[in-house]
Amino acid sequence: MSEENNSAANPGAAVRSNPYGPNPQDFLSNVGNFQLIESTLREGEQFANAFFDTEKKIEIAKALDEFGVDYIELTSPAASEQSRKDCEAICKLGLKAKILTHIRCHMDDAKLAVATGVDGVDVVIGTSQFLRQYSHGKDMNYIAKSAVEVIEYVKSHNIEIRFSSEDSFRSDLVDLLNIYRTVDKIGVNRVGIADTVGCANPRQVYELVRTLKSIVSCDIECHFHNDTGCAIANAYTALEAGANLIDVSVLGIGERNGITPLGGLMARMIAADRDYVMSKYNLTKLRDLENLVAEAVQVNIPFNNPITGFCAFTHKAGIHAKAILANPSTYEILSPSDFGLTRYIHFANRLTGWNAIKSRVEQLNLPLTDDQCKEVTNKIKALGDIRSLNIDDVDSVIREFHAEVNPEAGATDGEPASKKQKTEENGN
Amino acid sequence: MSEENNSAANPGAAVRSNPYGPNPQDFLSNVGNFQLIESTLREGEQFANAFFDTEKKIEIAKALDEFGVDYIELTSPAASEQSRKDCEAICKLGLKAKILTHIRCHMDDAKLAVATGVDGVDVVIGTSQFLRQYSHGKDMNYIAKSAVEVIEYVKSHNIEIRFSSEDSFRSDLVDLLNIYRTVDKIGVNRVGIADTVGCANPRQVYELVRTLKSIVSCDIECHFHNDTGCAIANAYTALEAGANLIDVSVLGIGERNGITPLGGLMARMIAADRDYVMSKYNLTKLRDLENLVAEAVQVNIPFNNPITGFCAFTHKAGIHAKAILANPSTYEILSPSDFGLTRYIHFANRLTGWNAIKSRVEQLNLPLTDDQCKEVTNKIKALGDIRSLNIDDVDSVIREFHAEVNPEAGATDGEPASKKQKTEENGN
């Protein structure tokens, strides 16, 4: 459900039903109306470990298309001859996603790009003093002149064109707004803001996007590096301010420690507008997609990754476990089943509580009263003080205790339930 | 340098010298004046893999103290008998950091806590409808009554007291402000806001902290979970709004995928106020501290971790490498040397550019002209199209090329420089 529809039908309804969702007062907000430009095959190729051969690129492109990303961005055909051939090959796959390539603001690059058969070209040029001095050495007049030439050339081929500055947050605001207005007037499809060094913070992002929104009539795309850990929050805040396209890559791979990760952004957006996200993206494919890319670039999924990190849906402290068992919404803003995953209540440790142990007792099918559950919980906590526990430790304490208080019961009760629990555990 | 000092001495100076630093218009901002409550030994103990014995807790506490954290928060002595003993043991270490423990809002817990010898007690109670219904089942009057009793008891022992709500962003705002005002009036040292489920976004955080700041006169502490990837950005924005204490843990370990990570927050804060961060915290200890905790809980440092992830200071694309070689500030907001780390220019790949290769040629001490560097770069890019390259591949192409164009030179030139480069690479 988009934010606009929400507020039109019933002003304030979004606030009451979902207090951490889009703010209906944010008339510019696109939190419920955004698109993804997936750049694993461009920004991601700049990741230290990335070497994608043609076959792997095609496999990744198809997986991204199944997930439902709106655009797939590819390395410039000017980077190398194979990059150019791969661009052509992916354009011929007939994917639902639109195919883009990302070039410097040069006519040579633009001609190569258009010839590959892409649906659109993303042009970038450094506008900060740093990049103007140490990278390309051009002034703003030269930048504007070459931008206009490249844009008009690409437009003449009836494909999409984006113009982006690089290092936008360290560029002169007047220079930026000037060139964005110029390219908007000659009819780009979108302008891009890039936090190339990962220095931006959310309130800065909000202000720059909102200001830009008042200058241009085209769409606004944002690209955030994650050096200071704000790439997801900055993307979210940019959407609140009126941007409507976000650059992402699988696991965030890119230069240095990368950009806004696809999975992390999905976590943020589903918390804000679940209906919109569920209607567009095939979230149950996320884990396979991340595994595919992680394997290709030889990294492990970070233990603390949103959604797919091994502990993302694991609950440990006694008071958390108690409440989660009563109602998962108490300590979960995301539902693991939305991603084809399961929840795990961690009960084999000294922080456990009797509600978690009672739930385990029931899974084991070994009837105990509440007072007996509290008594066996104290035994488990005492053992957990001495050493790290695993599930078998807890189960054997419970079984022994159950045998003591129910001498008539056999020792093998509950095996099937135990196996079921282990499957759930592996599912996380 | 604190933000207040900055703007008092020279209004606007912070903006000119550091455009992504604290905004001098934010009179409430504590971006240059904050403290860390380090919770690896409390929140971190709730991480799925954590089991810290006494010896490991003491080792971690000492390492945190050497890093320079302001507070160390420990698991409640009510959690288990060993937790209580460990609390006592850490209080006796005589660390510079103040020692806190974190308890439920119960007199039984408060008595145990005070008896351990801690410098302060952090009290928490769930205030959201979810937690009131499914966790403790108490109403706001009961919460306020027990809070006052616990606070007055702790205060009577002349140690610090914090009162925090749990799940603050899903609590009724009027209920929240009411109880915060009540506990502020009876003299708590600080009140806490907790995003227990990780649902908050930066602009929400800004508004809640700013509102709370207008109600209470005590300090404001914030605790952010990272389920939707915003824990660092939310912490930063809370400081902008006037909070002055942030809960962190090493690598962010905690319930589910954890909280604001110490290292990631350091990356964010050093970009905003390097002088303040460098004056307070021993950043060169960060990598060892993260390795210590990662080993204790059996996880790997995430490949994309801010600062210490293996690629945090690695630059790959040709245009990036060119500019970084001219001036590192072009593509780095953080300086690796601040953390005792080094930069790595990745030149062994098909995205490489001739500036990166020229730098390598110079390191190898194999003189080539610029045109020759461009020619050998094309050979390297062609090889990089065929397969993944390592440094030895590039070096051998350069050596062969150099031997062709300088038939008089020996084949063994430059070995020492090559060894030096490998050491730099391992340094990352």
Short mmCIF file of C-alpha atoms in Angstrom, two decimals, chain A residues 3-427:
data_model
loop_
_atom_site.label_atom_id
_atom_site.label_comp_id
_atom_site.label_asym_id
_atom_site.label_seq_id
_atom_site.Cartn_x
_atom_site.Cartn_y
_atom_site.Cartn_z
CA GLU A 3 1.79 6.15 1.47
CA GLU A 4 -0.28 8.45 -0.75
CA ASN A 5 -3.18 6.00 -0.96
CA ASN A 6 -3.05 5.48 2.76
CA SER A 7 -3.29 9.10 3.70
CA ALA A 8 -5.91 9.89 1.07
CA ALA A 9 -8.25 7.12 2.22
CA ASN A 10 -7.93 7.77 5.92
CA PRO A 11 -5.58 10.46 7.14
CA GLY A 12 -3.69 9.24 10.18
CA ALA A 13 -4.53 5.57 9.60
CA ALA A 14 -0.92 4.70 8.78
CA VAL A 15 0.19 6.28 12.03
CA ARG A 16 -2.25 4.31 14.12
CA SER A 17 -1.80 0.97 12.38
CA ASN A 18 1.96 1.16 11.90
CA PRO A 19 3.60 3.83 14.04
CA TYR A 20 7.06 3.25 12.55
CA GLY A 21 5.82 3.40 8.95
CA PRO A 22 5.74 6.37 6.59
CA ASN A 23 4.65 9.60 8.18
CA PRO A 24 1.47 10.80 6.42
CA GLN A 25 2.66 14.36 6.96
CA ASP A 26 5.56 13.64 4.61
CA PHE A 27 3.78 14.47 1.38
CA LEU A 28 6.97 13.93 -0.59
CA SER A 29 7.65 10.49 0.87
CA ASN A 30 8.22 7.57 -1.48
CA VAL A 31 8.69 5.04 1.33
CA GLY A 32 5.72 3.17 -0.14
CA ASN A 33 6.62 3.82 -3.77
CA PHE A 34 10.25 3.15 -4.63
CA GLN A 35 12.32 1.22 -7.17
CA LEU A 36 15.62 -0.67 -6.87
CA ILE A 37 18.62 -0.19 -9.13
CA GLU A 38 20.58 -3.36 -8.45
CA SER A 39 24.29 -2.82 -8.94
CA THR A 40 25.94 -6.11 -7.90
CA LEU A 41 27.20 -6.42 -11.50
CA ARG A 42 28.65 -2.87 -11.50
CA GLU A 43 29.38 -1.49 -8.02
CA GLY A 44 29.71 -5.09 -6.83
CA GLU A 45 32.35 -5.78 -9.47
CA GLN A 46 34.44 -3.09 -7.76
CA PHE A 47 34.43 -5.19 -4.56
CA ALA A 48 37.95 -6.37 -3.74
CA ASN A 49 37.14 -10.08 -4.20
CA ALA A 50 34.84 -9.85 -7.22
CA PHE A 51 35.68 -11.57 -10.47
CA PHE A 52 32.53 -12.56 -12.33
CA ASP A 53 32.94 -14.50 -15.56
CA THR A 54 30.17 -14.31 -18.18
CA GLU A 55 28.40 -17.42 -16.91
CA LYS A 56 28.35 -16.13 -13.31
CA LYS A 57 27.13 -12.70 -14.42
CA ILE A 58 24.23 -14.30 -16.28
CA GLU A 59 23.39 -16.51 -13.30
CA ILE A 60 23.37 -13.48 -10.98
CA ALA A 61 21.34 -11.36 -13.43
CA LYS A 62 18.69 -14.08 -13.70
CA ALA A 63 18.53 -14.46 -9.91
CA LEU A 64 18.14 -10.69 -9.47
CA ASP A 65 15.37 -10.72 -12.05
CA GLU A 66 13.56 -13.50 -10.20
CA PHE A 67 13.84 -11.52 -6.99
CA GLY A 68 12.09 -8.69 -8.85
CA VAL A 69 14.57 -5.80 -8.91
CA ASP A 70 13.47 -2.98 -11.19
CA TYR A 71 16.83 -2.28 -12.85
CA ILE A 72 20.10 -4.21 -13.21
CA GLU A 73 23.18 -2.01 -13.61
CA LEU A 74 26.27 -3.38 -15.38
CA THR A 75 29.94 -2.40 -15.51
CA SER A 76 30.81 0.05 -18.28
CA PRO A 77 31.55 -1.54 -21.68
CA ALA A 78 34.57 0.79 -21.71
CA ALA A 79 36.15 -1.04 -18.75
CA SER A 80 37.32 -3.98 -20.85
CA GLU A 81 36.40 -5.88 -23.99
CA GLN A 82 34.84 -8.71 -21.98
CA SER A 83 32.78 -6.19 -19.98
CA ARG A 84 31.37 -4.95 -23.29
CA LYS A 85 30.53 -8.46 -24.51
CA ASP A 86 28.91 -9.33 -21.16
CA CYS A 87 26.74 -6.23 -21.40
CA GLU A 88 25.49 -7.38 -24.81
CA ALA A 89 24.90 -10.92 -23.57
CA ILE A 90 22.80 -9.79 -20.58
CA CYS A 91 20.76 -7.40 -22.74
CA LYS A 92 19.83 -10.39 -24.91
CA LEU A 93 18.47 -12.47 -21.99
CA GLY A 94 15.05 -10.80 -22.21
CA LEU A 95 14.75 -10.21 -18.48
CA LYS A 96 11.83 -8.31 -16.94
CA ALA A 97 14.27 -5.93 -15.23
CA LYS A 98 15.57 -3.02 -17.31
CA ILE A 99 19.30 -3.24 -18.08
CA LEU A 100 21.52 -0.22 -17.43
CA THR A 101 25.20 0.43 -17.81
CA HIS A 102 27.22 2.97 -15.89
CA ILE A 103 29.71 5.18 -17.74
CA ARG A 104 31.96 8.20 -17.34
CA CYS A 105 30.68 11.42 -18.92
CA HIS A 106 32.53 10.85 -22.24
CA MET A 107 31.14 10.50 -25.76
CA ASP A 108 33.41 7.49 -26.40
CA ASP A 109 31.89 5.64 -23.46
CA ALA A 110 28.36 6.72 -24.43
CA LYS A 111 28.73 5.32 -27.96
CA LEU A 112 29.99 1.99 -26.66
CA ALA A 113 27.14 1.88 -24.11
CA VAL A 114 24.33 2.60 -26.57
CA ALA A 115 25.69 -0.02 -28.98
CA THR A 116 25.35 -2.81 -26.38
CA GLY A 117 21.55 -2.67 -26.50
CA VAL A 118 20.95 -1.49 -22.91
CA ASP A 119 17.62 0.02 -21.82
CA GLY A 120 19.37 2.99 -20.25
CA VAL A 121 22.67 4.65 -19.50
CA ASP A 122 23.81 5.97 -16.11
CA VAL A 123 26.29 8.81 -16.53
CA VAL A 124 28.44 9.96 -13.62
CA ILE A 125 30.95 12.75 -13.13
CA GLY A 126 32.79 13.97 -10.05
CA THR A 127 31.61 17.42 -8.99
CA SER A 128 33.41 17.87 -5.66
CA GLN A 129 36.52 20.03 -5.39
CA PHE A 130 38.41 16.87 -4.41
CA LEU A 131 37.47 14.99 -7.55
CA ARG A 132 37.69 17.99 -9.85
CA GLN A 133 41.22 18.61 -8.61
CA TYR A 134 42.60 15.08 -8.21
CA SER A 135 40.52 12.92 -10.57
CA HIS A 136 39.46 14.45 -13.89
CA GLY A 137 40.69 18.03 -13.48
CA LYS A 138 37.67 19.66 -15.20
CA ASP A 139 35.67 22.76 -14.17
CA MET A 140 31.88 23.01 -13.85
CA ASN A 141 31.42 24.61 -17.29
CA TYR A 142 33.26 21.75 -18.93
CA ILE A 143 31.22 19.25 -16.89
CA ALA A 144 27.93 20.85 -17.95
CA LYS A 145 28.97 21.01 -21.59
CA SER A 146 30.03 17.37 -21.84
CA ALA A 147 26.96 16.28 -19.84
CA VAL A 148 24.63 17.96 -22.32
CA GLU A 149 26.42 16.37 -25.27
CA VAL A 150 26.30 12.86 -23.77
CA ILE A 151 22.69 13.19 -22.62
CA GLU A 152 21.45 14.39 -25.99
CA TYR A 153 23.29 11.58 -27.74
CA VAL A 154 21.78 8.90 -25.47
CA LYS A 155 18.29 10.42 -25.66
CA SER A 156 18.48 10.42 -29.46
CA HIS A 157 18.57 6.61 -29.22
CA ASN A 158 15.31 6.55 -27.23
CA ILE A 159 16.72 4.89 -24.15
CA GLU A 160 16.74 6.07 -20.53
CA ILE A 161 19.41 8.45 -19.30
CA ARG A 162 20.48 9.31 -15.75
CA PHE A 163 22.93 12.05 -14.84
CA SER A 164 24.63 11.75 -11.46
CA SER A 165 27.20 13.77 -9.66
CA GLU A 166 29.86 11.87 -7.72
CA ASP A 167 30.77 12.77 -4.13
CA SER A 168 27.65 14.96 -4.04
CA PHE A 169 27.82 15.68 -0.30
CA ARG A 170 31.21 17.34 -0.65
CA SER A 171 30.23 19.33 -3.75
CA ASP A 172 29.27 22.99 -3.78
CA LEU A 173 25.48 23.15 -3.40
CA VAL A 174 25.02 25.91 -6.00
CA ASP A 175 27.18 24.07 -8.55
CA LEU A 176 25.15 20.94 -7.93
CA LEU A 177 21.74 22.56 -8.24
CA ASN A 178 22.86 24.43 -11.35
CA ILE A 179 23.93 21.32 -13.21
CA TYR A 180 20.93 19.28 -12.04
CA ARG A 181 18.57 22.00 -13.30
CA THR A 182 20.43 22.12 -16.62
CA VAL A 183 20.18 18.37 -17.22
CA ASP A 184 16.57 18.25 -15.98
CA LYS A 185 15.61 20.89 -18.54
CA ILE A 186 17.07 18.90 -21.42
CA GLY A 187 15.04 15.91 -20.26
CA VAL A 188 16.99 13.28 -18.30
CA ASN A 189 14.87 10.50 -16.81
CA ARG A 190 16.50 10.90 -13.43
CA VAL A 191 19.26 12.67 -11.59
CA GLY A 192 21.48 10.89 -9.09
CA ILE A 193 22.97 11.88 -5.75
CA ALA A 194 25.99 9.82 -4.70
CA ASP A 195 27.61 9.63 -1.27
CA THR A 196 30.75 8.26 -2.85
CA VAL A 197 32.89 8.32 0.31
CA GLY A 198 30.17 7.27 2.80
CA CYS A 199 30.26 10.49 4.82
CA ALA A 200 26.60 11.56 4.69
CA ASN A 201 24.24 11.37 7.66
CA PRO A 202 20.44 11.05 7.51
CA ARG A 203 19.42 14.64 8.24
CA GLN A 204 21.89 15.93 5.62
CA VAL A 205 20.44 13.47 3.12
CA TYR A 206 16.92 14.62 3.90
CA GLU A 207 17.83 18.26 3.34
CA LEU A 208 19.75 17.73 0.10
CA VAL A 209 17.10 15.48 -1.46
CA ARG A 210 14.29 17.81 -0.44
CA THR A 211 16.11 20.81 -1.88
CA LEU A 212 16.83 18.96 -5.11
CA LYS A 213 13.20 17.86 -5.31
CA SER A 214 12.19 21.52 -5.43
CA ILE A 215 14.56 22.16 -8.38
CA VAL A 216 13.95 19.25 -10.76
CA SER A 217 10.89 17.53 -12.14
CA CYS A 218 12.58 14.21 -13.02
CA ASP A 219 13.05 11.23 -10.71
CA ILE A 220 15.78 11.21 -8.03
CA GLU A 221 18.11 8.23 -7.55
CA CYS A 222 20.43 7.85 -4.54
CA HIS A 223 23.64 5.91 -4.03
CA PHE A 224 25.10 5.56 -0.54
CA HIS A 225 28.41 4.05 0.54
CA ASN A 226 28.57 2.43 3.95
CA ASP A 227 31.94 3.54 5.39
CA THR A 228 30.26 5.05 8.44
CA GLY A 229 27.45 2.47 8.65
CA CYS A 230 24.58 4.71 7.54
CA ALA A 231 23.86 3.43 4.01
CA ILE A 232 20.52 1.80 4.86
CA ALA A 233 19.28 4.67 7.02
CA ASN A 234 20.38 7.23 4.43
CA ALA A 235 18.50 5.36 1.69
CA TYR A 236 15.36 5.25 3.83
CA THR A 237 15.61 8.94 4.68
CA ALA A 238 16.19 9.83 1.01
CA LEU A 239 12.91 8.09 0.16
CA GLU A 240 11.17 10.05 2.93
CA ALA A 241 12.50 13.25 1.33
CA GLY A 242 11.17 12.39 -2.12
CA ALA A 243 13.83 10.28 -3.85
CA ASN A 244 12.30 7.22 -5.49
CA LEU A 245 15.17 5.03 -6.70
CA ILE A 246 17.85 3.45 -4.51
CA ASP A 247 21.08 1.79 -5.65
CA VAL A 248 21.71 -1.51 -3.87
CA SER A 249 23.90 -4.57 -4.25
CA VAL A 250 23.63 -8.06 -2.82
CA LEU A 251 25.26 -7.98 0.65
CA GLY A 252 26.19 -4.39 -0.21
CA ILE A 253 29.35 -5.45 -2.05
CA GLY A 254 31.24 -2.61 -3.72
CA GLU A 255 34.27 -0.34 -3.33
CA ARG A 256 35.70 -0.50 0.21
CA ASN A 257 33.00 -1.86 2.56
CA GLY A 258 30.30 -1.28 -0.04
CA ILE A 259 26.88 0.35 -0.44
CA THR A 260 23.28 -0.07 0.75
CA PRO A 261 22.71 -3.84 0.88
CA LEU A 262 19.62 -5.24 -0.88
CA GLY A 263 18.64 -7.45 2.09
CA GLY A 264 19.17 -4.78 4.72
CA LEU A 265 17.09 -2.29 2.73
CA MET A 266 14.33 -4.89 2.40
CA ALA A 267 14.34 -5.24 6.21
CA ARG A 268 14.02 -1.47 6.60
CA MET A 269 11.31 -1.10 3.95
CA ILE A 270 9.19 -4.07 5.01
CA ALA A 271 9.03 -2.58 8.51
CA ALA A 272 7.68 0.61 6.92
CA ASP A 273 5.38 -0.68 4.18
CA ARG A 274 5.05 -4.46 4.18
CA ASP A 275 2.27 -4.58 1.57
CA TYR A 276 4.29 -2.64 -1.00
CA VAL A 277 7.45 -4.67 -0.48
CA MET A 278 5.63 -8.02 -0.48
CA SER A 279 3.74 -7.08 -3.65
CA LYS A 280 6.91 -6.25 -5.60
CA TYR A 281 9.77 -8.41 -4.40
CA ASN A 282 10.14 -12.15 -4.04
CA LEU A 283 11.61 -12.09 -0.54
CA THR A 284 11.80 -15.86 -0.16
CA LYS A 285 14.56 -15.76 -2.82
CA LEU A 286 16.72 -13.46 -0.70
CA ARG A 287 18.71 -16.13 1.10
CA ASP A 288 19.57 -18.05 -2.08
CA LEU A 289 20.51 -14.81 -3.85
CA GLU A 290 22.84 -13.82 -1.00
CA ASN A 291 24.38 -17.28 -0.91
CA LEU A 292 24.97 -17.19 -4.68
CA VAL A 293 26.83 -13.88 -4.53
CA ALA A 294 28.68 -14.69 -1.29
CA GLU A 295 30.01 -17.85 -2.87
CA ALA A 296 30.98 -16.05 -6.08
CA VAL A 297 33.08 -13.47 -4.20
CA GLN A 298 34.27 -15.91 -1.54
CA VAL A 299 32.91 -14.23 1.57
CA ASN A 300 30.72 -15.51 4.40
CA ILE A 301 27.30 -14.02 5.12
CA PRO A 302 28.07 -11.69 8.06
CA PHE A 303 26.88 -13.22 11.34
CA ASN A 304 24.88 -10.06 12.04
CA ASN A 305 23.39 -9.59 8.56
CA PRO A 306 19.81 -8.31 8.66
CA ILE A 307 17.29 -11.10 7.95
CA THR A 308 19.74 -13.84 6.90
CA GLY A 309 22.44 -13.54 9.57
CA PHE A 310 22.41 -16.76 11.57
CA CYS A 311 21.08 -15.01 14.68
CA ALA A 312 18.61 -12.56 13.10
CA PHE A 313 15.60 -14.41 14.49
CA THR A 314 17.20 -15.97 17.58
CA HIS A 315 15.93 -14.94 21.03
CA LYS A 316 17.90 -15.68 24.16
CA ALA A 317 17.22 -13.71 27.37
CA GLY A 318 14.51 -15.21 29.58
CA ILE A 319 12.18 -12.21 29.46
CA HIS A 320 12.49 -12.02 25.67
CA ALA A 321 11.78 -15.72 25.22
CA LYS A 322 8.72 -15.53 27.48
CA ALA A 323 7.16 -12.69 25.51
CA ILE A 324 8.07 -14.08 22.09
CA LEU A 325 6.34 -17.34 22.98
CA ALA A 326 3.20 -15.36 23.89
CA ASN A 327 3.33 -13.03 20.86
CA PRO A 328 6.21 -12.77 18.36
CA SER A 329 5.49 -9.08 17.72
CA THR A 330 6.77 -8.26 21.21
CA TYR A 331 10.39 -8.57 20.11
CA GLU A 332 10.20 -8.96 16.33
CA ILE A 333 9.55 -6.20 13.84
CA LEU A 334 10.16 -8.60 10.94
CA SER A 335 8.39 -11.89 10.48
CA PRO A 336 10.84 -14.67 9.54
CA SER A 337 8.16 -16.44 7.49
CA ASP A 338 8.03 -13.45 5.08
CA PHE A 339 11.53 -14.54 4.01
CA GLY A 340 10.93 -18.27 4.09
CA LEU A 341 12.85 -18.52 7.39
CA THR A 342 11.99 -19.65 10.92
CA ARG A 343 12.38 -18.28 14.44
CA TYR A 344 14.56 -19.90 17.10
CA ILE A 345 14.15 -19.50 20.86
CA HIS A 346 17.54 -20.07 22.44
CA PHE A 347 16.88 -21.83 25.74
CA ALA A 348 20.18 -23.69 26.34
CA ASN A 349 22.00 -21.02 28.40
CA ARG A 350 22.13 -19.47 31.85
CA LEU A 351 20.07 -16.45 30.82
CA THR A 352 17.14 -18.76 30.04
CA GLY A 353 13.80 -18.38 31.84
CA TRP A 354 11.18 -20.89 32.89
CA ASN A 355 8.78 -19.92 30.11
CA ALA A 356 11.35 -20.93 27.48
CA ILE A 357 12.09 -24.17 29.34
CA LYS A 358 8.37 -24.88 29.71
CA SER A 359 8.00 -24.52 25.94
CA ARG A 360 10.87 -27.00 25.46
CA VAL A 361 9.31 -29.39 28.01
CA GLU A 362 6.12 -29.32 25.96
CA GLN A 363 8.04 -29.94 22.72
CA LEU A 364 9.67 -32.95 24.38
CA ASN A 365 6.23 -34.16 25.44
CA LEU A 366 7.37 -34.62 29.06
CA PRO A 367 4.54 -33.21 31.21
CA LEU A 368 5.67 -31.06 34.16
CA THR A 369 3.77 -28.55 36.31
CA ASP A 370 4.76 -24.87 36.27
CA ASP A 371 6.50 -25.26 39.63
CA GLN A 372 8.41 -28.25 38.31
CA CYS A 373 9.40 -26.24 35.22
CA LYS A 374 10.77 -23.49 37.51
CA GLU A 375 12.72 -26.09 39.50
CA VAL A 376 14.29 -27.70 36.42
CA THR A 377 15.05 -24.19 35.03
CA ASN A 378 17.15 -23.47 38.14
CA LYS A 379 19.10 -26.70 37.56
CA ILE A 380 19.72 -25.68 33.91
CA LYS A 381 20.85 -22.17 34.92
CA ALA A 382 23.25 -23.65 37.49
CA LEU A 383 24.74 -25.94 34.83
CA GLY A 384 24.88 -22.98 32.42
CA ASP A 385 26.97 -21.07 34.95
CA ILE A 386 29.61 -23.79 34.79
CA ARG A 387 29.88 -24.17 31.04
CA SER A 388 28.37 -23.43 27.65
CA LEU A 389 25.24 -25.56 27.07
CA ASN A 390 23.83 -27.20 23.99
CA ILE A 391 20.32 -28.49 23.40
CA ASP A 392 21.22 -32.05 24.31
CA ASP A 393 22.50 -30.87 27.71
CA VAL A 394 19.21 -29.15 28.46
CA ASP A 395 17.17 -32.06 27.17
CA SER A 396 19.03 -34.56 29.34
CA VAL A 397 18.54 -32.38 32.47
CA ILE A 398 14.84 -32.18 31.65
CA ARG A 399 14.61 -35.94 31.01
CA GLU A 400 16.39 -36.83 34.26
CA PHE A 401 14.23 -34.44 36.21
CA HIS A 402 11.11 -35.78 34.55
CA ALA A 403 12.14 -39.35 35.35
CA GLU A 404 12.71 -38.39 39.02
CA VAL A 405 9.30 -36.79 39.44
CA ASN A 406 7.53 -39.37 37.21
CA PRO A 407 9.31 -42.64 38.01
CA GLU A 408 6.83 -44.61 35.89
CA ALA A 409 7.71 -42.80 32.60
CA GLY A 410 10.27 -44.23 30.15
CA ALA A 411 13.54 -42.45 29.32
CA THR A 412 13.00 -42.28 25.55
CA ASP A 413 9.89 -40.05 25.57
CA GLY A 414 9.84 -37.17 23.21
CA GLU A 415 12.55 -38.15 20.72
CA PRO A 416 10.55 -37.14 17.65
CA ALA A 417 9.88 -33.67 19.08
CA SER A 418 13.59 -33.29 19.76
CA LYS A 419 14.44 -34.07 16.13
CA LYS A 420 11.84 -31.57 14.97
CA GLN A 421 13.42 -28.85 17.10
CA LYS A 422 16.84 -29.52 15.60
CA THR A 423 15.44 -29.06 12.12
CA GLU A 424 14.04 -25.70 13.16
CA GLU A 425 17.40 -24.75 14.54
CA ASN A 426 19.15 -25.58 11.29
CA GLY A 427 16.51 -23.60 9.47
#
